[in-house]
Coordinates of C-alpha atoms in Angstrom, one line a residue:
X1 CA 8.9 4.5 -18.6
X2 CA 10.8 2.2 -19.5
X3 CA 9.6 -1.9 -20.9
X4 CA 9.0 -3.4 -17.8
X5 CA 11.1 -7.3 -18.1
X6 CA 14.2 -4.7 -18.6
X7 CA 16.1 -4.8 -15.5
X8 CA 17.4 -1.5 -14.1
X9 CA 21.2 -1.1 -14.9
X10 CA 23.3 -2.4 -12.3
X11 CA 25.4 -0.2 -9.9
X12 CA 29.2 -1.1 -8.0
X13 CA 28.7 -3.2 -4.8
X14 CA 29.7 -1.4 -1.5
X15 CA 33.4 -2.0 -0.4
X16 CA 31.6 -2.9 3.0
X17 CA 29.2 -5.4 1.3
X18 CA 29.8 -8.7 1.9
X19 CA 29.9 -10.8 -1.4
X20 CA 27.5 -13.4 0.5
X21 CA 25.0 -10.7 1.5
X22 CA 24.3 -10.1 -2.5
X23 CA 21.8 -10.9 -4.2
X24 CA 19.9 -9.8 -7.4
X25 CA 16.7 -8.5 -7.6
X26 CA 14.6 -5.6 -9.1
X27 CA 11.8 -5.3 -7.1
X28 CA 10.1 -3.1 -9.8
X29 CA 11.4 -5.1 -13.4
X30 CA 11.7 -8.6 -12.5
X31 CA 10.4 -10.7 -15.1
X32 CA 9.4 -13.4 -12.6
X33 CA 7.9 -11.4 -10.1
X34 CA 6.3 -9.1 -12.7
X35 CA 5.0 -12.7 -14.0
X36 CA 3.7 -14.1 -10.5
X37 CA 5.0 -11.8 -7.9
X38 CA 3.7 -14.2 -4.8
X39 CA 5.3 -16.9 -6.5
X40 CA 8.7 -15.2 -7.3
X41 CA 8.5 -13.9 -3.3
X42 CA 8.5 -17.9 -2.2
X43 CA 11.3 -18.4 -4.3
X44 CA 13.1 -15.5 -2.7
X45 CA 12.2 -16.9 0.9
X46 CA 14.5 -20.4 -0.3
X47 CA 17.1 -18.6 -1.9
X48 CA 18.2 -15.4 -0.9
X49 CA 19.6 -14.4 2.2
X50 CA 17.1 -13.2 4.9
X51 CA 18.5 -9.6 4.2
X52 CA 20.8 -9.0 1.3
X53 CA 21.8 -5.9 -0.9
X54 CA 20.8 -5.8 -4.4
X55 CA 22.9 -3.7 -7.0
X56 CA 19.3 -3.1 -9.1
X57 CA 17.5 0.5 -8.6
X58 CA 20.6 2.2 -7.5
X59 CA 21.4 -0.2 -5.0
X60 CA 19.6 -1.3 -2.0
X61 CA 19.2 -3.6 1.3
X62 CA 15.8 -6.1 0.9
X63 CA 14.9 -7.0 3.9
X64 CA 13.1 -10.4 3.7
X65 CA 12.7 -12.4 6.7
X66 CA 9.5 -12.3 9.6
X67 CA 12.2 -11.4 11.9
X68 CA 14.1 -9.0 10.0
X69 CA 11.4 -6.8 9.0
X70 CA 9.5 -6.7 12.5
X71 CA 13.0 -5.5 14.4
X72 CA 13.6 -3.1 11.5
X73 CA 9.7 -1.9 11.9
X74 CA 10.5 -1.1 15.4
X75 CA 13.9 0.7 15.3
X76 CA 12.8 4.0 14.5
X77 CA 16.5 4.9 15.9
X78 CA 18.0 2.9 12.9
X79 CA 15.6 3.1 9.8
X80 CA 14.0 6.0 10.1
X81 CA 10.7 6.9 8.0
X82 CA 12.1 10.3 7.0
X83 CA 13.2 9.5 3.6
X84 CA 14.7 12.6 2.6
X85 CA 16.4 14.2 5.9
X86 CA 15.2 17.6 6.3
X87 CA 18.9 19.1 5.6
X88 CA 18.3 17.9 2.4
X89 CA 15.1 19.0 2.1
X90 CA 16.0 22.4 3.0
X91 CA 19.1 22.1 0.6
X92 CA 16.9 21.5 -1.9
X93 CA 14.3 24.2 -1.0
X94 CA 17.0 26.6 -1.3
X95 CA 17.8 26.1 -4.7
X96 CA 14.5 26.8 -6.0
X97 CA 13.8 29.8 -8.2
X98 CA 12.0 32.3 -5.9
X99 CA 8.0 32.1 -5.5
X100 CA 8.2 28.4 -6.2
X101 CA 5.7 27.0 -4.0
X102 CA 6.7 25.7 -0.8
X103 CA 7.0 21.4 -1.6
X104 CA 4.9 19.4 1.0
X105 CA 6.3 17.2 3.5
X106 CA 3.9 13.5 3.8
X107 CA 2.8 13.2 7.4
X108 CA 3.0 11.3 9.6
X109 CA 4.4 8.4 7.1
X110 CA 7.3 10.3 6.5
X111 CA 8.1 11.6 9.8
X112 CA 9.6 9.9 12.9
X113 CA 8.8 10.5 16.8
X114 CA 8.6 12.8 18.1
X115 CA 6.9 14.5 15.5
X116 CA 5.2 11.8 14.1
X117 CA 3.2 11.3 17.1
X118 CA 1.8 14.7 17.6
X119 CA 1.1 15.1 13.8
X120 CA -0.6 11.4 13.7
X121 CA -2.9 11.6 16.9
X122 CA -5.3 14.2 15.3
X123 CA -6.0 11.1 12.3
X124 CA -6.6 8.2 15.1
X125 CA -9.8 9.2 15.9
X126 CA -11.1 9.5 12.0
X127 CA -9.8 6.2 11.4
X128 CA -11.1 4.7 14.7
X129 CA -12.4 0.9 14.3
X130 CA -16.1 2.6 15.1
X131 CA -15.6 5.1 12.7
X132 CA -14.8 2.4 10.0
X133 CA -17.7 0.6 11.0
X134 CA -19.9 3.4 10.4
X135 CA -19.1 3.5 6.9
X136 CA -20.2 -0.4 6.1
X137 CA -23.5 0.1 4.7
X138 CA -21.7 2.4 2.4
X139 CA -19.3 0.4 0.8
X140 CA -21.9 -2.4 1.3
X141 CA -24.0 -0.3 -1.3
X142 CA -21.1 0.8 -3.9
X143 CA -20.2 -3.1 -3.9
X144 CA -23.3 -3.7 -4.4
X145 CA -23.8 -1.3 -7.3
X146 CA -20.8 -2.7 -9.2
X147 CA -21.6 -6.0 -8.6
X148 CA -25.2 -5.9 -9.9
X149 CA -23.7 -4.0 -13.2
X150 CA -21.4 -6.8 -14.5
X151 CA -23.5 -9.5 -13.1
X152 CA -25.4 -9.7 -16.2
X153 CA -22.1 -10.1 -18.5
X154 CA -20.5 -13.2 -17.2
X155 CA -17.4 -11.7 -17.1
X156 CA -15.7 -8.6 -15.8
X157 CA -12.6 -7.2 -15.1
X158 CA -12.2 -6.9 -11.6
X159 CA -9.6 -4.3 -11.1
X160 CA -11.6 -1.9 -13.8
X161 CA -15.0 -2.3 -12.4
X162 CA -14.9 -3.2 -9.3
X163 CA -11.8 -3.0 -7.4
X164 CA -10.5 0.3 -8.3
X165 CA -13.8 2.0 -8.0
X166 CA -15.4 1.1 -4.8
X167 CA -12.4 1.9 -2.1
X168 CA -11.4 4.8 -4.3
X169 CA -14.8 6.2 -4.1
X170 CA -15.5 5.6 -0.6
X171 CA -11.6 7.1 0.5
X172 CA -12.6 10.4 -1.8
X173 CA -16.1 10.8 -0.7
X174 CA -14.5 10.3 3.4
X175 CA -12.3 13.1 2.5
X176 CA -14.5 15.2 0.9
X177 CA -12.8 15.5 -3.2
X178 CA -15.1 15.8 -5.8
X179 CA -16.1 12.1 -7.0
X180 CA -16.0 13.2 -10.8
X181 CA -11.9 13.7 -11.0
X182 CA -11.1 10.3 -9.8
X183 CA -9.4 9.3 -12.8
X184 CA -7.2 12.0 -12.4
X185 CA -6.6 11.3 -9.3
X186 CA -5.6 7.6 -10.4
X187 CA -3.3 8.7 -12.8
X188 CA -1.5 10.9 -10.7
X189 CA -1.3 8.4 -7.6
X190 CA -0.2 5.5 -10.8
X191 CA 2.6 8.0 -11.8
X192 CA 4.3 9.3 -8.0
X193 CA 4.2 5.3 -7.1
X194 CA 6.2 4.0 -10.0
X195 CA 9.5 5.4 -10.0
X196 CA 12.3 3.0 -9.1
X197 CA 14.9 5.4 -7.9
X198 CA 13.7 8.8 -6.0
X199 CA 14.7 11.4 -7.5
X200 CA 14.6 14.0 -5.0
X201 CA 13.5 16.6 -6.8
X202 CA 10.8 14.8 -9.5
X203 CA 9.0 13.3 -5.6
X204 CA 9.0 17.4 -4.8
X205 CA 7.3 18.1 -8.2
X206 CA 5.1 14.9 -8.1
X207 CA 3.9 16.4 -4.5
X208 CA 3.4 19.8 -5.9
X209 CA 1.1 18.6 -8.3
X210 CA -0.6 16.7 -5.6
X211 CA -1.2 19.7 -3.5
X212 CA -2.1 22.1 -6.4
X213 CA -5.2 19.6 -7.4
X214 CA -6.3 19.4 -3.8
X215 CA -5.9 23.6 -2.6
X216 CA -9.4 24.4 -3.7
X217 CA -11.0 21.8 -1.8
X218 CA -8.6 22.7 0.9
X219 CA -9.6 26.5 1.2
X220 CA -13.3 25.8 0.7
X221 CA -13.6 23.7 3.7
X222 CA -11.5 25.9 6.2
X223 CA -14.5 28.6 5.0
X224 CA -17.5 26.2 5.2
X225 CA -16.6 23.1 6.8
X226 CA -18.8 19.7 5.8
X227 CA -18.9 16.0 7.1
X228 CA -15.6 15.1 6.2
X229 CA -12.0 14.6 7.0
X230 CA -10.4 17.4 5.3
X231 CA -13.0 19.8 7.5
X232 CA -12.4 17.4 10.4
X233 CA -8.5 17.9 9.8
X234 CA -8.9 21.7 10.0
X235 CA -10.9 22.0 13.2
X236 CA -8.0 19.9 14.7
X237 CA -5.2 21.0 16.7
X238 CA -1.9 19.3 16.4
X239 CA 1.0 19.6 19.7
X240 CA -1.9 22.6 20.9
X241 CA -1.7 24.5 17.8
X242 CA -4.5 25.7 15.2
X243 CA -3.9 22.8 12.1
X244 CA -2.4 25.5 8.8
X245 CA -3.1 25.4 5.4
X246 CA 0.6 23.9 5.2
X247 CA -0.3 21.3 7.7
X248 CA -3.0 20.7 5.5
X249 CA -1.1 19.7 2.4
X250 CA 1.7 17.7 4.4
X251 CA -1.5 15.9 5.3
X252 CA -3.0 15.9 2.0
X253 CA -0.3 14.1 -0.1
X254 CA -0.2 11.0 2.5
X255 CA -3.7 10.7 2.5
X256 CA -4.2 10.9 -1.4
X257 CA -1.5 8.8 -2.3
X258 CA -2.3 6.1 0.6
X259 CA -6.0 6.1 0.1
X260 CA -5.7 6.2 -3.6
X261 CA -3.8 2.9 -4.6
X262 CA -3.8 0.5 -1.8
X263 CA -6.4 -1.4 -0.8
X264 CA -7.6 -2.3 -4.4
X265 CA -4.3 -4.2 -4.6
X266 CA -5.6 -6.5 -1.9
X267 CA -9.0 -6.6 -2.9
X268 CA -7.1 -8.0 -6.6
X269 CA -5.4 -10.8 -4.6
X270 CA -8.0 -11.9 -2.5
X271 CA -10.2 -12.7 -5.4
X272 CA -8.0 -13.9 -7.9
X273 CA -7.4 -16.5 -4.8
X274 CA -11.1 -16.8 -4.3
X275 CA -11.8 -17.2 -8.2
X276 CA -9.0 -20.4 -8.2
X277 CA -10.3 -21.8 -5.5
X278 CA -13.8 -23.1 -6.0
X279 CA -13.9 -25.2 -2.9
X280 CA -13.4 -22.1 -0.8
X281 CA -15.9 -20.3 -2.4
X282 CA -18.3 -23.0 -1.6
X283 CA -17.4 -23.0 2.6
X284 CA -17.6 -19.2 2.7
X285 CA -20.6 -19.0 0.6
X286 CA -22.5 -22.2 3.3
X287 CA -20.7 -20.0 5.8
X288 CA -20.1 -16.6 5.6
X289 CA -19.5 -15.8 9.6
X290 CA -16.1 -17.6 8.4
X291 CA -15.3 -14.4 6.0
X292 CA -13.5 -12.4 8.4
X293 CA -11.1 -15.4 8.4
X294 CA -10.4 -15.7 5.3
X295 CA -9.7 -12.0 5.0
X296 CA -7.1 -12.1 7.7
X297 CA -5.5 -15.1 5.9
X298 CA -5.6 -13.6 2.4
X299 CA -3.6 -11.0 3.7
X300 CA -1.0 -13.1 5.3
X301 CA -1.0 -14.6 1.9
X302 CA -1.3 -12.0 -0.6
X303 CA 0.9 -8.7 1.1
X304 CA 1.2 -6.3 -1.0
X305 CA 3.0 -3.1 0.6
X306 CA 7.0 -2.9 0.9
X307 CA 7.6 0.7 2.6
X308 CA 10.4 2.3 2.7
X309 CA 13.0 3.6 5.1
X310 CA 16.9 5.5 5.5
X311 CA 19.3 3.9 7.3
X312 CA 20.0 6.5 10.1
X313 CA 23.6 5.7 11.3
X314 CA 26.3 2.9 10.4
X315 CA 24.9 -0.5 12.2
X316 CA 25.2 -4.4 12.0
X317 CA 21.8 -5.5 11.5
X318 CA 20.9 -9.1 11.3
X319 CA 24.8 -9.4 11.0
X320 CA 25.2 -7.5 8.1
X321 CA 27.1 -4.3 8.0
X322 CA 25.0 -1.2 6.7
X323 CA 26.0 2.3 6.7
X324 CA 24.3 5.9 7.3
X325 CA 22.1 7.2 3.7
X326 CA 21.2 3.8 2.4
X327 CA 18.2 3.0 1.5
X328 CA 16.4 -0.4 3.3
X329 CA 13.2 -1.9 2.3
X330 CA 10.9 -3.5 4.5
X331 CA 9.6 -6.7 2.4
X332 CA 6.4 -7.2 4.3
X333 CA 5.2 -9.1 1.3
X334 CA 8.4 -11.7 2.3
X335 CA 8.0 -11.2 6.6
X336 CA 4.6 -12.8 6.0
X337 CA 6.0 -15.6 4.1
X338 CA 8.7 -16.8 6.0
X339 CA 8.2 -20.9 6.9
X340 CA 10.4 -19.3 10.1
X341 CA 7.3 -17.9 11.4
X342 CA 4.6 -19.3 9.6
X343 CA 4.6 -23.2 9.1
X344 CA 3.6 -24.1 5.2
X345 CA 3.6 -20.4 4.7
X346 CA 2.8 -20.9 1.3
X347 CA -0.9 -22.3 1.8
X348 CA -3.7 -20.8 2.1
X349 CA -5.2 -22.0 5.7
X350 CA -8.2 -21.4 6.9
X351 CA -7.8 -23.0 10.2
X352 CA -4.1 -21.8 10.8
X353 CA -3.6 -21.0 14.3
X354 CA -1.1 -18.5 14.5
X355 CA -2.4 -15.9 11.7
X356 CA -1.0 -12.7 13.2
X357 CA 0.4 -11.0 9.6
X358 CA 2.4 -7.9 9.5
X359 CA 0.4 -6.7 6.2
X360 CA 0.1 -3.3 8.0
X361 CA 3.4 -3.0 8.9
X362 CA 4.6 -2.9 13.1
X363 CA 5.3 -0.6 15.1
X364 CA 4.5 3.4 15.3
X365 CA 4.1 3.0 11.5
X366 CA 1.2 0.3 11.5
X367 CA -1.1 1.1 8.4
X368 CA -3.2 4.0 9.8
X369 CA -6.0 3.0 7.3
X370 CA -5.9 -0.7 8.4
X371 CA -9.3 -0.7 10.5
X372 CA -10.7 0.7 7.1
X373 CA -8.9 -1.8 4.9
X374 CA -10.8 -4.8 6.8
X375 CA -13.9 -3.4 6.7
X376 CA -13.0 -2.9 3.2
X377 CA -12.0 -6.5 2.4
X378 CA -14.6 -8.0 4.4
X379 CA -17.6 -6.2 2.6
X380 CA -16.2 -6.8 -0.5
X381 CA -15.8 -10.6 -0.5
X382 CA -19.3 -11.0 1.4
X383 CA -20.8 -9.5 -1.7
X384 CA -18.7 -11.0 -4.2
X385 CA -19.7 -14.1 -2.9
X386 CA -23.5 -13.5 -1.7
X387 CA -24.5 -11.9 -5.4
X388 CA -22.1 -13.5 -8.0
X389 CA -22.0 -17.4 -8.9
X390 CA -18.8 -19.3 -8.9
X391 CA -16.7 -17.0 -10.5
X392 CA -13.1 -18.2 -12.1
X393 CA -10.6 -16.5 -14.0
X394 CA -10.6 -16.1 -17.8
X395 CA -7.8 -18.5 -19.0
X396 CA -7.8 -16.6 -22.3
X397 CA -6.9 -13.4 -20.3
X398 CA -4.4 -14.3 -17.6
X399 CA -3.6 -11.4 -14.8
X400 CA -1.0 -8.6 -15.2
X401 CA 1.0 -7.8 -12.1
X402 CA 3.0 -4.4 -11.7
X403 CA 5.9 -4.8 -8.8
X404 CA 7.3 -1.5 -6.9
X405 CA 6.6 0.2 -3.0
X406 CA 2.5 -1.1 -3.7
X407 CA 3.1 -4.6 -4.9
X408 CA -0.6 -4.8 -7.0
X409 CA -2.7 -6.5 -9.8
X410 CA -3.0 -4.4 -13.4
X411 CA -6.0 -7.0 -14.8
X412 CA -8.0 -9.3 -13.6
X413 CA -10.7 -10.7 -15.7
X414 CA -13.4 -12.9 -14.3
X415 CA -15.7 -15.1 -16.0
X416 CA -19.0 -17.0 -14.4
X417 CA -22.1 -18.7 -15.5
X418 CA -25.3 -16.3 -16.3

């Protein structure tokens, strides 16, 4: 991999680019975003165009403003989720050696309707908003747990003890992989996310290796299903048919890679906010029923996800001319802080009136795993702040940021009186 403040070499603009619809950015090297990526996004909001093309990463379209990115979310017609097309796919199929195993596909996220529905509906009841609530006194407990084992030190860091652990735990034990490979998990999840430019064929390798470490517990279940998803996923049906073992790993990778990396990004925003401001601390801690809030608006502050999509067919979109095969990114991290739709986007308000983020994405697309994200969030900060003191961050150890699809916090160390 390469140093992270080197930008990615630059690539020849379009001839049906306009000049005025350039601008440049690496959303995985910039120095500034890399630096303070929140910060660097407000800085995009007041000077880049609302969607330009940047020649960084092999060249792609940003989409940045509220408006922009909730059409785009919508037009499944025009950006469609389905990365690779499946003639490529099957392109590249062919040209594997024989017996190579067959690569998975990730479903639903990388599907559009119609199949995306059918394949999707058997997961909206295991992600239900009860079904999420059911699990609170769980992740209550693991917060819990952490908490109470750093307490003692006056310091911790965050994303290491607390932030990676609990939703990784909870999302593993919900789908029923063993507890004790986590790491592995981590590392793998770390490694598939960070690659600036798709390479077709290392995503199909990356996904390979995904599915090889999750067969066994894939097999096992279909023989002696327990109380999980991966055994709720097999007695499922999907369009009226029996759910396959290659349903099962198109399922799989989504689920790994999604549940594996995402919400701990949040979790690292909302309390480095939380740990700089001590006057919030002290109204949430006199008044907890106000958490919830906060949550809500931490997201709108703090998004972290930027998906991806193709461009399906030559369009004009937002007045700027795109063309069939290029890629578009959907800036959610920007959408939700656009003054356009959010006056003094840039504060923190507990009392905002209109607070209704796009941090989970719009349309058939919204973040399957959202109900589970707030319940997530939620727990998390009531603990932080019903068992820790005032907790602030270390200025000898300032957080690292790491930029990309998951926009997230490497380090966060936290220091507090004992």
């Amino acid at each position: 991999m390469s140093d992270a403040t080197t930008l990615s070499p630059v690539v020849p603009k379009p001839s049906h680019v306009p000049d005025t619809a350039v601008y440049d950015f690496d959303m995985f090297r910039d120095p500034a975003f890399l630096a303070d990526p929140h910060g660097r996004i407000l800085d995009l909001v007041r000077t880049a165009p609302g969607v330009f093309w940047t020649p960084r990463n092999g060249g792609h379209w940003m989409l940045l403003s509220h408006a922009a990115n909730f059409k785009a979310a919508r037009d499944i017609d025009s950006f469609s989720s389905e990365f690779v097309s499946r003639s490529q796919m099957e392109a590249m199929r062919a040209k594997l050696p024989p017996g190579t195993p067959r690569v998975p596909q990730p479903v639903p996220i990388n599907l559009d309707p119609p199949d995306h529905t059918k394949y999707r509906a058997p997961l909206q009841r295991a992600f239900s908003p009860t079904a999420m609530l059911a699990l609170k006194e769980d992740i209550r407990t693991l917060a819990n747990q952490l908490i109470d084992k750093v307490k003692g030190r006056g310091r911790c860091d965050f994303m290491v003890d607390i932030a990676e652990p609990l939703p990784v735990q909870i999302f593993l034990k919900m789908l029923g992989l063993p507890l004790e490979r986590q790491n592995e998990y981590r590392a793998l999840v770390r490694e598939h996310l960070s690659n600036p430019e798709p390479d077709p064929k290392m995503v199909m390798m990356s996904l390979l290796r995904i599915t090889a470490m999750m067969r066994e517990t894939f097999l096992a279940r279909r023989e002696k299903p327990q109380n999980d998803l991966i055994s709720l996923l097999w007695q499922s049906q999907i369009d009226g048919t029996p759910t396959t073992l290659e349903d099962m790993e198109n399922y799989g990778v989504v689920l790994f890679i999604a549940g594996l990396d995402t919400v701990m990004n949040g979790m690292g925003f909302g309390v480095r906010h939380l740990a700089q401001d001590l006057d919030l601390q002290r109204e949430l801690r006199a008044n907890p029923k106000m958490i919830p809030e906060a949550a809500e608006e931490l997201l709108r502050r703090y998004t972290f996800t930027v998906p991806p999509r193709r461009v399906a067919k030559d369009l004009v979109f937002e007045g700027v001319p795109m063309k069939e095969g290029e890629r578009a990114m959907l800036f959610l991290p920007a959408a939700d802080l656009d003054p356009n739709e959010f006056a003094g986007s840039d504060r923190f308000d507990l009392k905002r009136e209109k607070k209704a983020h796009i941090a989970f994405n719009a349309g058939v697309h919204r973040c399957l795993g959202s109900h589970l994200a707030r319940v997530e969030l939620q727990t998390l900060y009531e603990q932080m702040l019903s068992r820790l003191p005032e907790f602030r961050l270390d200025p000898q150890h300032p957080p690292r940021f790491h930029g990309g699809h998951v926009i997230g916090v490497d380090t966060l160390t936290l220091v507090w009186d004992v």
